Coordinates of C-alpha atoms and ligand atoms in Angstrom, one line a residue:
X29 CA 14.2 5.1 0.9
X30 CA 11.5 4.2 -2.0
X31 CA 11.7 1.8 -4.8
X32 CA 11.1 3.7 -8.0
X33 CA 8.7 1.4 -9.0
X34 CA 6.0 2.8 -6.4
X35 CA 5.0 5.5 -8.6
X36 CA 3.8 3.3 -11.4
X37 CA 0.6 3.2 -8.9
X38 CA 0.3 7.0 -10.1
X39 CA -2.6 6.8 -12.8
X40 CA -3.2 9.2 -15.3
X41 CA -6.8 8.3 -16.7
X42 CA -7.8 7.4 -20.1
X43 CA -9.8 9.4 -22.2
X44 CA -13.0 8.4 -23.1
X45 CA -16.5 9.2 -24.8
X46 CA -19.2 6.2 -23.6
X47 CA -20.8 4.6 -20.4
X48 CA -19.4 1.3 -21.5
X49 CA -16.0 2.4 -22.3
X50 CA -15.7 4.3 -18.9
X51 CA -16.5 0.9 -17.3
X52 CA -14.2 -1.5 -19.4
X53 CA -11.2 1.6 -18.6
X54 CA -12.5 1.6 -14.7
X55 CA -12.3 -2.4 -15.0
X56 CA -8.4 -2.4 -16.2
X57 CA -6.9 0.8 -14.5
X58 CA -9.5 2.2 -11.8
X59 CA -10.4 5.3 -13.6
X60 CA -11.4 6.9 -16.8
X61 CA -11.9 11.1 -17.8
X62 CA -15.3 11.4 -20.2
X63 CA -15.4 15.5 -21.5
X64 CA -18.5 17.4 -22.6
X65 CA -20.4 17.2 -19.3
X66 CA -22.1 20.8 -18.9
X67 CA -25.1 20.0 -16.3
X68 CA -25.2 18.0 -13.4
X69 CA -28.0 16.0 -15.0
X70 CA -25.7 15.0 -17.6
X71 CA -23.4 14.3 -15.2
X72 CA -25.6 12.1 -13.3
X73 CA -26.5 10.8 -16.3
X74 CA -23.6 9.5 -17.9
X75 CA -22.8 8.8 -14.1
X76 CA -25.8 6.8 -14.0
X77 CA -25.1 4.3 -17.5
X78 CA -22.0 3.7 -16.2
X79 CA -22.4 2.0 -13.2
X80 CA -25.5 0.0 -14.8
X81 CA -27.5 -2.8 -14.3
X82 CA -25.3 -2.8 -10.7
X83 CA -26.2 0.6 -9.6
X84 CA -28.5 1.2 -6.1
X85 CA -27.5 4.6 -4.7
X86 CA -26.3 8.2 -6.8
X87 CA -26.2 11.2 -5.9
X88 CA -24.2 14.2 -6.1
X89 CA -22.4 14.7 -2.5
X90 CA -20.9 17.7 -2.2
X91 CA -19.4 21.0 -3.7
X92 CA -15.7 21.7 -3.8
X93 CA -15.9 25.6 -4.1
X94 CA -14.2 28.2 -1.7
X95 CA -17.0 28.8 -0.6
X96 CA -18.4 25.7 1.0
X97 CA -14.9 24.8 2.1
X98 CA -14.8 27.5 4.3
X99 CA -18.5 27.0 5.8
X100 CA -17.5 23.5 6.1
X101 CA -14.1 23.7 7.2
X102 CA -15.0 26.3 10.3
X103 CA -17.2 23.6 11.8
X104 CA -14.8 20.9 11.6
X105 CA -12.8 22.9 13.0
X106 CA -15.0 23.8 16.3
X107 CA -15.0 19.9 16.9
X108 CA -12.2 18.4 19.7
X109 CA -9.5 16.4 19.7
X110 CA -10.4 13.2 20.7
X111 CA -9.0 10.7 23.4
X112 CA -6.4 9.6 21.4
X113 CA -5.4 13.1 19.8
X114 CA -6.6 13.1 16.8
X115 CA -8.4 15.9 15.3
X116 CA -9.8 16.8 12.1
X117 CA -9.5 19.6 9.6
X118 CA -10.5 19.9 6.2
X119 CA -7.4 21.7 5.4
X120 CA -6.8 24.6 3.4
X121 CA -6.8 24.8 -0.1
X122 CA -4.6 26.8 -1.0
X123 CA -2.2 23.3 -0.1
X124 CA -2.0 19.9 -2.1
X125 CA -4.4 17.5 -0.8
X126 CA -4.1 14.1 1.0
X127 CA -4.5 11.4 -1.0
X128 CA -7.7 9.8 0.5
X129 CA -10.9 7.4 -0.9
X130 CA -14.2 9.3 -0.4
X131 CA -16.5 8.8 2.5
X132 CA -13.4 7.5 4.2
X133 CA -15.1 8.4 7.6
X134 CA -18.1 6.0 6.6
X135 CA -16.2 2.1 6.5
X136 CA -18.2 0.1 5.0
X137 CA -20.7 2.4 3.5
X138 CA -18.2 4.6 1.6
X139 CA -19.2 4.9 -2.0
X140 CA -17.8 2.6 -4.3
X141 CA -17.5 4.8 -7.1
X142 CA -16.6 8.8 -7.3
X143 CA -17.4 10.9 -10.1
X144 CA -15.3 13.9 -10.1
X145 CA -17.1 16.4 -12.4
X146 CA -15.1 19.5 -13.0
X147 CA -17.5 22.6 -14.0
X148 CA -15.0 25.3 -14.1
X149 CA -11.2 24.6 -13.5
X150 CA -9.2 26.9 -11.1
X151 CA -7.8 29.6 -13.2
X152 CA -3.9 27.4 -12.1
X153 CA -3.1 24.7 -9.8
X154 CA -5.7 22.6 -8.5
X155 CA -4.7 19.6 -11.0
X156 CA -5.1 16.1 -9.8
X157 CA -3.8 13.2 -8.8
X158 CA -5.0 9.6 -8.8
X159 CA -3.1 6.4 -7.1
X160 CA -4.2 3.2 -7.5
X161 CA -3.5 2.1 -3.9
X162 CA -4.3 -1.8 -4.7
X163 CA -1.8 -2.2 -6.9
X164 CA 0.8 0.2 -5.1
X165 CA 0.1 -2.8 -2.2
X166 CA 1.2 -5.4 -4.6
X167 CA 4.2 -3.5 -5.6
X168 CA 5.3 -3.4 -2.0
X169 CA 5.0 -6.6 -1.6
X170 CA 7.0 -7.5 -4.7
X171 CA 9.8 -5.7 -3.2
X172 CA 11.5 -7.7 0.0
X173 CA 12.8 -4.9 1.8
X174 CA 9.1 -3.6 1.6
X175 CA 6.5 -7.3 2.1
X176 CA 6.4 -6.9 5.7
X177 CA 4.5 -3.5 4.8
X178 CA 2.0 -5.0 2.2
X179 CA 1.5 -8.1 4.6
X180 CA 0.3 -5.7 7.3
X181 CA -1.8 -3.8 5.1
X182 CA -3.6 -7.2 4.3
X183 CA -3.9 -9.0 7.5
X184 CA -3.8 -6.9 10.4
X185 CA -7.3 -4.8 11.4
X186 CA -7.2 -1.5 12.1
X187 CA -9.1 1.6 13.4
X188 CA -10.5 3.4 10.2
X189 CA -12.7 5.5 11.6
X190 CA -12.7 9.7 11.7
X191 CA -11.4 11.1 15.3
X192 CA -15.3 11.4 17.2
X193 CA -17.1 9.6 14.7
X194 CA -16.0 5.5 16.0
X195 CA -17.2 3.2 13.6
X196 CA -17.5 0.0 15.4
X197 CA -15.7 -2.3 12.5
X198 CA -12.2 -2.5 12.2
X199 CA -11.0 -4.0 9.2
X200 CA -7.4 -4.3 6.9
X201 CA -6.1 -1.4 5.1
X202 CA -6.2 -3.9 1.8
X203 CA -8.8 -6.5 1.7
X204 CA -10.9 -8.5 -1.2
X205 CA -14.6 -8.0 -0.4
X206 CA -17.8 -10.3 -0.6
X207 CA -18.4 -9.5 -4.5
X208 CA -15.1 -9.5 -5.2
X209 CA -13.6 -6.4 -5.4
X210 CA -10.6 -5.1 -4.1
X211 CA -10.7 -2.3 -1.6
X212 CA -7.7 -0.7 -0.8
X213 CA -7.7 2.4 1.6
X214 CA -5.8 5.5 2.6
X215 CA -6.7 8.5 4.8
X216 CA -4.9 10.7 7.3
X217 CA -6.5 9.5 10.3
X218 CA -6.2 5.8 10.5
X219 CA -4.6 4.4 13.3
X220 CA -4.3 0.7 15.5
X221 CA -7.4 -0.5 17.1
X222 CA -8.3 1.2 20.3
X223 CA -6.4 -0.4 23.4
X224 CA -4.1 -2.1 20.7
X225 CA -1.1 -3.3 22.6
X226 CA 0.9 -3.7 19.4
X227 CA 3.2 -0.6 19.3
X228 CA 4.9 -2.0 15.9
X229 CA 1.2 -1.1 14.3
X230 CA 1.3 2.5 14.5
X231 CA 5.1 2.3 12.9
X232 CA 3.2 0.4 10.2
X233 CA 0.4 2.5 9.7
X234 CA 2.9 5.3 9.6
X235 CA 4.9 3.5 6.7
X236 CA 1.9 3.3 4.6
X237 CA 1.3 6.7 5.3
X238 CA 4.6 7.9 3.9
X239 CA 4.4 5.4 1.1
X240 CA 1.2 6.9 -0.3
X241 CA 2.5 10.4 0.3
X242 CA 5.6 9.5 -1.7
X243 CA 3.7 8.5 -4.8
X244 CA 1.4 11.7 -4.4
X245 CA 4.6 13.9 -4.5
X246 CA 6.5 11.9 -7.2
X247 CA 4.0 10.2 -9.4
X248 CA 1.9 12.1 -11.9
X249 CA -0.3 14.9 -12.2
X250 CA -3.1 15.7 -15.0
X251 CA -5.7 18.7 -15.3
X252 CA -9.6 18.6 -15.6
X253 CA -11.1 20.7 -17.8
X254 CA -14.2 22.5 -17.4
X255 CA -16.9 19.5 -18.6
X256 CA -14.6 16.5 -17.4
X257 CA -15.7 13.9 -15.3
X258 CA -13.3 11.9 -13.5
X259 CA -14.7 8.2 -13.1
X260 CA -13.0 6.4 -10.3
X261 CA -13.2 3.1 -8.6
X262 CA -13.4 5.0 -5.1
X263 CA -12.8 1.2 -3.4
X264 CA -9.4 0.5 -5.2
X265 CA -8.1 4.1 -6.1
X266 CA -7.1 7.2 -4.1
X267 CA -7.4 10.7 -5.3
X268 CA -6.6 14.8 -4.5
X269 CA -5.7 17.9 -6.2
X270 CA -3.0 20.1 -5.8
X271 CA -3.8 23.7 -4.1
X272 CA -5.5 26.5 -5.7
X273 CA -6.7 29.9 -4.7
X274 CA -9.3 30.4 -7.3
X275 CA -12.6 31.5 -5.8
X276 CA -14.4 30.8 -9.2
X277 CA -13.4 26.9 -9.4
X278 CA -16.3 24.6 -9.2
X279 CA -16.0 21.0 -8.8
X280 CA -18.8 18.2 -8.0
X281 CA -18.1 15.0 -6.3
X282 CA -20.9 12.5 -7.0
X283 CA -21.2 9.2 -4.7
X284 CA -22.4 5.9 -6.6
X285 CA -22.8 2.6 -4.4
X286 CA -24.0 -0.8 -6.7
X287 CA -24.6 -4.2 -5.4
X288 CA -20.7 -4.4 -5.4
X289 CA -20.7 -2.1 -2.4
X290 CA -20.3 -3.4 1.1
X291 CA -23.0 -1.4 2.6
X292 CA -25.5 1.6 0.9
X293 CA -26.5 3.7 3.1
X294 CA -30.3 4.8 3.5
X295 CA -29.2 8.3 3.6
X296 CA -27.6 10.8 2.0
X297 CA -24.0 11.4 4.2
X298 CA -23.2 14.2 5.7
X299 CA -19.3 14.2 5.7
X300 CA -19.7 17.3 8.1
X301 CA -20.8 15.4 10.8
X302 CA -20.0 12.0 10.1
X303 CA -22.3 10.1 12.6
X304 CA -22.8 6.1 11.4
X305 CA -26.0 5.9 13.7
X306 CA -27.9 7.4 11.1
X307 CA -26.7 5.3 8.3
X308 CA -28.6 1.8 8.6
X309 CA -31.8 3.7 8.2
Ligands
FE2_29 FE1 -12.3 13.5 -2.2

């Protein structure tokens, strides 16, 4: 049983036309939509002015097509199971998407900030969805029958690494980090800390998982247009879209890291392969 209130962490993003708006609008609610973006120079561009004085790293990522879904998806799918059972897919398309932060597989040297840049829309479905999962935390823990939930999400370390791809760190679903910001995470493969001998963790991590999966299913929905760019504080917010079968949809993710970040990476990530030995550079 969910509290209504959860899906207030749904966020629909504000409209908006400058760098310094985007960044006031990312400031109050974790995301803003700017329109008119026809390049991926502009789009780096803008990217680029909003993130400022503070920015170190951009770059566009990857390319959410049919296409490179499937050449991507057929060698995630070659890789085992691991010791634990957990094994990863990129799923398929054609279903709605788990809510999830980018570079989730990468800890502490996930992107801070996302750009979403929508070149051509699928012809239907395919809209998104954004949840501000900080905030969804602090609704939970404004509700008693749910505190015990947000209290584990802040103070218990867990395994948020990709199934293969260990990441060393274990660290709080929800935490504050050294500049300040709040990070507040969410992906399908999270689980207790290896050897963990605290079975009530994996009911936890299981509650949190149907929690986000709620407000994905019963909070709102909004569609980019072709020129759109999404803005989103990729530590505090998460983000999807909802299946689609158009081959012609085109959609670039750009990753931005800025002295906020907890770690930047020397190089470009390869979310394919996910190996953190080649991070530190
Ligand atoms: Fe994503």
């Amino acid at each position: 049983m969910f509290s209504s209130r959860l899906t207030e962490a749904g966020v629909v993003p504000e409209r908006i036309d400058t760098p310094a708006q985007a960044r006031a609008v990312i400031e109050a609610d974790g995301a803003a939509v700017v329109g008119g973006i026809h390049t991926e120079e502009q789009a780096l561009d803008f990217a680029s002015k909003v993130l400022g004085d503070k920015l170190v790293r951009l770059g566009r990522q990857f390319e959410a097509s049919m296409r490179n879904h499937e050449r991507e998806a057929a060698v995630v799918d070659a890789q085992p199971v691991d010791g634990r059972g957990r094994k990863r897919s990129f799923g398929n398309p054609g279903e709605r998407m788990t809510a999830h932060n980018d570079g989730f597989a990468f800890g502490d040297y996930a992107p801070d900030y996302l750009f979403l840049w929508c070149k051509r829309p699928a012809e239907s479905g395919g809209d998104s969805f954004l949840i501000d999962a900080w905030k969804l935390s602090e609704l939970l823990a404004a509700d008693p029958a749910t505190a015990d939930l947000a209290e584990f999400c802040r103070s218990v370390d867990i395994d948020h690494s990709e199934p293969n791809f260990p990441q060393g760190t274990y660290s709080p679903i929800v935490r504050t980090v050294a500049s300040g910001r709040v990070q507040a995470r969410y992906h399908p493969y999270l689980a207790p800390v290896p050897g963990s001998t605290r079975p009530e963790d994996a009911e936890m991590i299981g509650r949190w998982s149907d929690t986000v999966l709620h407000v994905r299913d019963n909070g709102p929905m909004f569609r980019a247009g072709a020129g759109d760019m999404i803005c989103v504080d990729n530590y505090r917010l998460l983000h999807g879209r909802d299946g689609y079968t158009d081959p012609a949809r085109e959609l670039y993710s750009i990753w931005g890291w800025t002295t906020d970040a907890v770690a930047v990476p020397a190089n470009q990530l390869d979310i394919v392969v996910p190996d953190l030995a080649a991070l530190a550079g």
